[in-house]
CSV table of C-alpha atoms and ligand atoms in Angstrom, one decimal:
chain,number,residue,atom,x,y,z
A,1,MET,CA,-22.9,14.5,46.5
A,2,LYS,CA,-24.0,17.5,43.5
A,3,ILE,CA,-20.8,17.3,41.6
A,4,PHE,CA,-20.8,12.9,41.7
A,5,LEU,CA,-24.4,13.5,40.1
A,6,THR,CA,-23.2,16.0,37.8
A,7,ILE,CA,-20.0,13.9,36.4
A,8,TYR,CA,-22.6,10.8,36.6
A,9,VAL,CA,-25.3,12.3,34.2
A,10,LEU,CA,-22.8,13.5,32.1
A,11,ALA,CA,-21.3,10.2,32.0
A,12,ILE,CA,-24.4,8.8,31.0
A,13,VAL,CA,-24.7,11.5,28.1
A,14,CYS,CA,-21.4,10.6,26.9
A,15,VAL,CA,-21.9,7.3,26.5
A,16,VAL,CA,-25.5,7.4,24.8
A,17,SER,CA,-24.6,10.3,22.9
A,18,ILE,CA,-21.8,7.9,21.3
A,19,PHE,CA,-22.8,4.2,21.4
A,20,GLY,CA,-26.8,5.2,21.1
A,21,PHE,CA,-26.6,5.7,17.6
A,22,ARG,CA,-24.6,2.8,16.6
A,23,GLY,CA,-26.3,1.0,13.7
A,24,SER,CA,-28.8,4.1,12.8
A,25,THR,CA,-29.1,5.6,9.7
A,26,SER,CA,-29.1,9.3,8.9
A,27,LYS,CA,-29.7,10.9,5.6
A,28,LYS,CA,-27.6,14.3,6.5
A,29,GLU,CA,-24.1,15.1,5.2
A,30,PRO,CA,-21.4,12.8,7.4
A,31,LEU,CA,-19.1,15.0,8.9
A,32,GLU,CA,-15.8,15.7,7.7
A,33,VAL,CA,-13.3,16.5,10.4
A,34,PHE,CA,-10.8,16.6,7.5
A,35,PRO,CA,-11.9,16.9,4.3
A,36,ASP,CA,-8.8,17.2,2.5
A,37,MET,CA,-7.2,14.0,3.7
A,38,ASP,CA,-11.0,12.3,2.6
A,39,ARG,CA,-10.6,14.3,-0.8
A,40,GLN,CA,-7.1,14.3,-1.4
A,41,ALA,CA,-6.1,15.5,-5.2
A,42,ARG,CA,-4.4,12.4,-6.4
A,43,TYR,CA,-3.8,9.9,-9.7
A,44,LYS,CA,-5.7,7.3,-10.6
A,45,PRO,CA,-3.5,4.1,-11.6
A,46,GLN,CA,-3.8,3.8,-15.4
A,47,ALA,CA,-5.5,6.8,-15.9
A,48,GLU,CA,-4.4,9.1,-18.7
A,49,ASN,CA,-2.0,12.4,-17.9
A,50,SER,CA,-1.2,15.2,-19.9
A,51,PHE,CA,1.4,16.4,-17.8
A,52,PHE,CA,3.8,13.8,-18.8
A,53,ALA,CA,5.1,13.3,-22.3
A,54,ASP,CA,4.0,9.6,-22.7
A,55,GLY,CA,0.3,10.5,-21.6
A,56,ARG,CA,0.2,7.9,-18.6
A,57,ASN,CA,-0.2,8.3,-15.0
A,58,ASP,CA,2.2,5.5,-13.9
A,59,ARG,CA,5.4,6.4,-14.0
A,60,PRO,CA,8.0,3.5,-15.3
A,61,VAL,CA,10.5,2.2,-12.6
A,62,PRO,CA,14.0,4.4,-12.4
A,63,ALA,CA,16.6,2.8,-13.8
A,64,ASN,CA,18.9,1.0,-10.9
A,65,THR,CA,15.9,0.1,-9.1
A,66,VAL,CA,16.6,-3.0,-6.3
A,67,ALA,CA,14.6,-5.8,-8.1
A,68,ARG,CA,11.6,-7.4,-6.2
A,69,GLY,CA,10.2,-10.6,-7.2
A,70,ASN,CA,11.4,-12.4,-10.2
A,71,TYR,CA,13.6,-13.0,-12.6
A,72,LEU,CA,11.5,-11.3,-15.6
A,73,ASN,CA,12.0,-8.3,-17.2
A,74,TYR,CA,8.5,-6.6,-17.7
A,75,ASP,CA,9.5,-4.8,-21.2
A,76,GLU,CA,10.9,-8.0,-22.7
A,77,VAL,CA,7.6,-10.0,-21.2
A,78,PHE,CA,5.3,-8.1,-23.3
A,79,SER,CA,7.7,-7.8,-26.1
A,80,ALA,CA,6.5,-10.3,-29.4
A,81,ASP,CA,9.2,-12.4,-29.1
A,82,PHE,CA,9.9,-13.4,-25.5
A,83,GLU,CA,10.8,-16.7,-24.7
A,84,ASP,CA,11.1,-17.4,-21.3
A,85,THR,CA,14.3,-19.9,-21.3
A,86,VAL,CA,14.6,-20.9,-17.6
A,87,LEU,CA,10.8,-21.6,-17.6
A,88,GLY,CA,10.3,-25.1,-15.6
A,89,ASN,CA,14.0,-25.2,-15.1
A,90,SER,CA,13.9,-26.5,-11.3
A,91,ALA,CA,17.6,-26.2,-10.7
A,92,TYR,CA,17.6,-23.1,-11.8
A,93,LEU,CA,15.2,-21.8,-10.1
A,94,TYR,CA,14.7,-23.7,-7.2
A,95,GLY,CA,18.1,-25.2,-6.7
A,96,LYS,CA,16.7,-28.5,-7.1
A,97,ASN,CA,16.2,-31.2,-9.1
A,98,PRO,CA,12.7,-32.8,-10.1
A,99,ASP,CA,12.6,-35.3,-7.9
A,100,GLY,CA,12.8,-32.7,-5.3
A,101,SER,CA,16.8,-33.3,-3.9
A,102,PHE,CA,18.9,-30.5,-4.0
A,103,TYR,CA,20.8,-29.6,-7.0
A,104,GLN,CA,24.9,-30.3,-7.2
A,105,GLY,CA,26.6,-27.8,-9.8
A,106,PHE,CA,26.1,-24.4,-11.0
A,107,PRO,CA,22.7,-24.4,-14.0
A,108,VAL,CA,24.7,-21.2,-15.0
A,109,GLU,CA,28.3,-20.8,-16.5
A,110,PRO,CA,30.5,-20.0,-13.2
A,111,THR,CA,32.3,-17.1,-14.6
A,112,ASN,CA,35.1,-14.8,-13.1
A,113,GLU,CA,31.8,-12.3,-13.5
A,114,LEU,CA,29.4,-13.8,-12.0
A,115,MET,CA,31.7,-14.0,-9.0
A,116,LEU,CA,32.2,-10.5,-9.1
A,117,LYS,CA,28.6,-10.2,-8.8
A,118,GLY,CA,28.0,-12.7,-6.0
A,119,GLN,CA,30.4,-10.4,-4.2
A,120,GLN,CA,29.1,-7.4,-5.0
A,121,LYS,CA,25.5,-8.9,-3.8
A,122,PHE,CA,27.0,-10.7,-0.5
A,123,ASN,CA,28.3,-7.8,0.5
A,124,ILE,CA,25.1,-5.6,0.6
A,125,PHE,CA,22.8,-8.7,1.7
A,126,CYS,CA,24.5,-11.5,3.7
A,127,ALA,CA,27.8,-9.7,5.0
A,128,ALA,CA,25.8,-7.8,7.7
A,129,CYS,CA,25.3,-11.2,9.7
A,130,HIS,CA,28.1,-13.9,8.3
A,131,GLY,CA,30.3,-11.2,8.1
A,132,GLU,CA,32.7,-10.6,5.0
A,133,ALA,CA,34.4,-13.7,5.4
A,134,GLY,CA,31.6,-15.8,5.9
A,135,ASP,CA,32.7,-17.0,9.6
A,136,GLY,CA,29.4,-15.7,11.3
A,137,ASN,CA,31.2,-12.7,12.7
A,138,GLY,CA,28.9,-10.0,11.2
A,139,VAL,CA,27.9,-6.6,12.6
A,140,THR,CA,25.1,-7.8,14.1
A,141,LYS,CA,26.9,-10.5,16.3
A,142,PRO,CA,26.9,-8.4,19.0
A,143,TYR,CA,23.0,-7.5,19.0
A,144,GLY,CA,22.6,-11.3,18.9
A,145,VAL,CA,22.3,-12.6,15.4
A,146,LEU,CA,24.0,-15.8,15.3
A,147,ALA,CA,24.2,-16.5,12.0
A,148,ALA,CA,25.8,-19.8,10.3
A,149,ASN,CA,30.0,-20.0,10.0
A,150,TYR,CA,30.4,-21.1,6.3
A,151,HIS,CA,33.5,-22.5,7.6
A,152,ASP,CA,32.6,-25.9,8.8
A,153,ASP,CA,32.5,-29.1,7.2
A,154,ARG,CA,28.6,-29.5,7.3
A,155,LEU,CA,28.6,-26.6,5.0
A,156,ARG,CA,31.6,-27.5,2.8
A,157,GLY,CA,29.5,-30.6,2.4
A,158,VAL,CA,26.2,-29.8,1.6
A,159,GLU,CA,24.9,-29.6,-2.3
A,160,ASP,CA,24.9,-26.3,-4.1
A,161,GLY,CA,21.2,-26.4,-4.7
A,162,TYR,CA,21.2,-26.6,-0.5
A,163,LEU,CA,22.7,-23.0,-0.1
A,164,TYR,CA,20.6,-21.8,-3.2
A,165,ASP,CA,17.5,-22.7,-1.5
A,166,VAL,CA,18.7,-21.7,2.2
A,167,ILE,CA,19.5,-17.7,0.3
A,168,SER,CA,15.5,-18.0,-1.1
A,169,ASN,CA,13.5,-19.5,1.6
A,170,GLY,CA,15.5,-18.7,4.8
A,171,LYS,CA,16.4,-21.3,7.7
A,172,GLY,CA,15.9,-20.8,11.0
A,173,LEU,CA,15.9,-17.4,12.1
A,174,MET,CA,17.2,-16.3,8.7
A,175,PHE,CA,14.6,-15.2,6.4
A,176,GLY,CA,14.4,-15.8,3.1
A,177,LEU,CA,15.3,-13.1,0.3
A,178,LYS,CA,13.9,-14.5,-2.9
A,179,ASP,CA,11.6,-11.3,-3.3
A,180,ARG,CA,15.0,-9.1,-3.2
A,181,LEU,CA,17.5,-11.6,-5.5
A,182,THR,CA,16.9,-12.9,-9.0
A,183,PRO,CA,17.9,-16.5,-9.4
A,184,GLU,CA,20.7,-15.4,-11.6
A,185,GLU,CA,22.1,-13.2,-8.2
A,186,ARG,CA,21.3,-15.7,-6.0
A,187,TRP,CA,23.4,-18.2,-7.8
A,188,ALA,CA,26.2,-15.8,-8.0
A,189,ILE,CA,26.0,-15.3,-4.1
A,190,VAL,CA,26.4,-18.9,-3.9
A,191,LEU,CA,29.6,-19.3,-6.3
A,192,TYR,CA,31.3,-16.5,-3.7
A,193,VAL,CA,30.2,-18.7,-0.8
A,194,ARG,CA,31.7,-21.3,-2.5
A,195,ALA,CA,34.6,-18.9,-3.0
A,196,LEU,CA,35.0,-17.9,0.6
A,197,GLN,CA,34.8,-21.5,1.7
A,198,ARG,CA,37.4,-22.3,-0.4
A,199,SER,CA,39.4,-18.9,0.8
A,200,GLN,CA,39.8,-20.4,4.5
A,201,ASN,CA,40.4,-24.2,3.3
A,202,ALA,CA,43.3,-24.5,0.9
A,203,GLU,CA,46.7,-26.1,1.2
A,204,ALA,CA,49.6,-24.2,0.1
A,205,ALA,CA,50.8,-26.8,-1.7
A,206,GLU,CA,47.6,-26.0,-4.1
A,207,LEU,CA,49.1,-22.5,-5.1
A,208,SER,CA,51.6,-21.8,-7.8
A,209,GLU,CA,55.3,-21.3,-7.2
A,210,THR,CA,54.7,-17.9,-7.7
A,211,LYS,CA,51.9,-17.1,-5.5
A,212,ARG,CA,53.5,-18.6,-2.8
A,213,THR,CA,56.8,-16.7,-3.1
A,214,GLU,CA,54.5,-13.6,-3.3
A,215,LEU,CA,52.8,-14.2,0.0
A,216,GLY,CA,55.9,-15.6,1.2
A,217,ILE,CA,54.9,-19.2,2.7
B,1,HEC,C1,19.8,-11.1,9.4
B,1,HEC,C2,20.3,-11.8,9.1
B,1,HEC,C3,21.4,-12.6,8.3
B,1,HEC,C4,21.3,-12.3,6.9
B,1,HEC,C5,21.1,-10.8,6.0
B,1,HEC,C6,21.9,-13.7,6.2
B,1,HEC,N1,21.6,-14.5,7.5
B,1,HEC,FE1,21.9,-16.4,6.9
B,1,HEC,N2,21.7,-17.2,8.6
B,1,HEC,C7,21.3,-16.4,9.5
B,1,HEC,C8,21.3,-16.8,10.8
B,1,HEC,C9,20.7,-16.1,12.0
B,1,HEC,C10,21.7,-18.3,10.3
B,1,HEC,C11,21.1,-19.5,11.3
B,1,HEC,C12,19.6,-20.2,11.1
B,1,HEC,C13,19.5,-21.1,12.4
B,1,HEC,O1,20.1,-22.0,11.7
B,1,HEC,O2,18.6,-20.9,12.6
B,1,HEC,C14,21.9,-18.0,8.8
B,1,HEC,C15,22.2,-19.6,8.4
B,1,HEC,C16,22.3,-19.6,6.6
B,1,HEC,C17,23.5,-20.8,6.2
B,1,HEC,C18,23.4,-22.0,7.0
B,1,HEC,C19,22.3,-23.1,6.9
B,1,HEC,C20,22.5,-24.0,7.7
B,1,HEC,O3,21.8,-25.2,7.2
B,1,HEC,O4,22.7,-24.1,8.8
B,1,HEC,C21,23.5,-20.2,5.1
B,1,HEC,C22,24.1,-20.8,4.2
B,1,HEC,C23,23.2,-18.9,5.4
B,1,HEC,N3,22.8,-18.5,6.2
B,1,HEC,C24,23.6,-17.9,3.9
B,1,HEC,C25,23.2,-16.7,4.0
B,1,HEC,C26,23.4,-15.8,2.4
B,1,HEC,C27,24.2,-16.6,1.3
B,1,HEC,C28,22.9,-14.5,2.9
B,1,HEC,C29,22.7,-13.6,1.6
B,1,HEC,C30,22.2,-13.8,1.0
B,1,HEC,C31,22.8,-14.5,4.2
B,1,HEC,N4,22.7,-15.6,4.9
B,1,HEC,C32,22.0,-13.5,4.7
B,1,HEC,C33,21.2,-15.0,9.6
B,1,HEC,C34,21.2,-14.2,8.4
């Protein structure tokens, strides 16, 4: 009984000392358990700093940093002769016509160089789920990610702008990637997806004589 009473009184003292003083003000300095965490030596944004040659605290972004956000290059944006050539170009920026329907075609020049860029970005951002051939057999498949196979008639028939929109905003279980890929990179990927679709859907007769002999068909 004695032990029970002691525990009971202690519990009441604890509860009152923790909750009893809530809301009351005190003129005493607050207790700092970790003063070095409360008051850290740190650099403030946009402040001066004599350590760096340019005198700025904020450091410029290192070269080859993965871009997030939009297509704008901040050095260009703040230069006097900056001109935004794609502002308001809804086909390029959103893959849509001004009336909201999906754009068919490429608002960028579909060059071989762009296609190679698309291949590189596809292998980084899409192949894990969709597979390198775009058949939906990515390394994540055994873990239950059922990514679309590009080689079905529905996806062969959709507009180029639709593919661009899926890359940008996602679809169903797939997340959008517009914060990681510039519009140009997204168009490059669309171009590469088209090439993948063609690679699985061509007739031998469409190849040149030399190519056919080379492949033995
Ligand atoms: C994390 C896995 C994942 C990644 C990464 C991913 N996808 Fe997907 N994607 C999916 C899944 C899952 C679906 C099926 C979505 C649904 O219908 O619910 C899908 C669907 C699609 C579709 C078909 C949309 C439709 O109308 O059915 C396209 C096209 C597509 N993805 C393209 C891409 C491209 C291009 C990339 C790279 C830029 C990419 N995806 C990256 C998982 C992924």
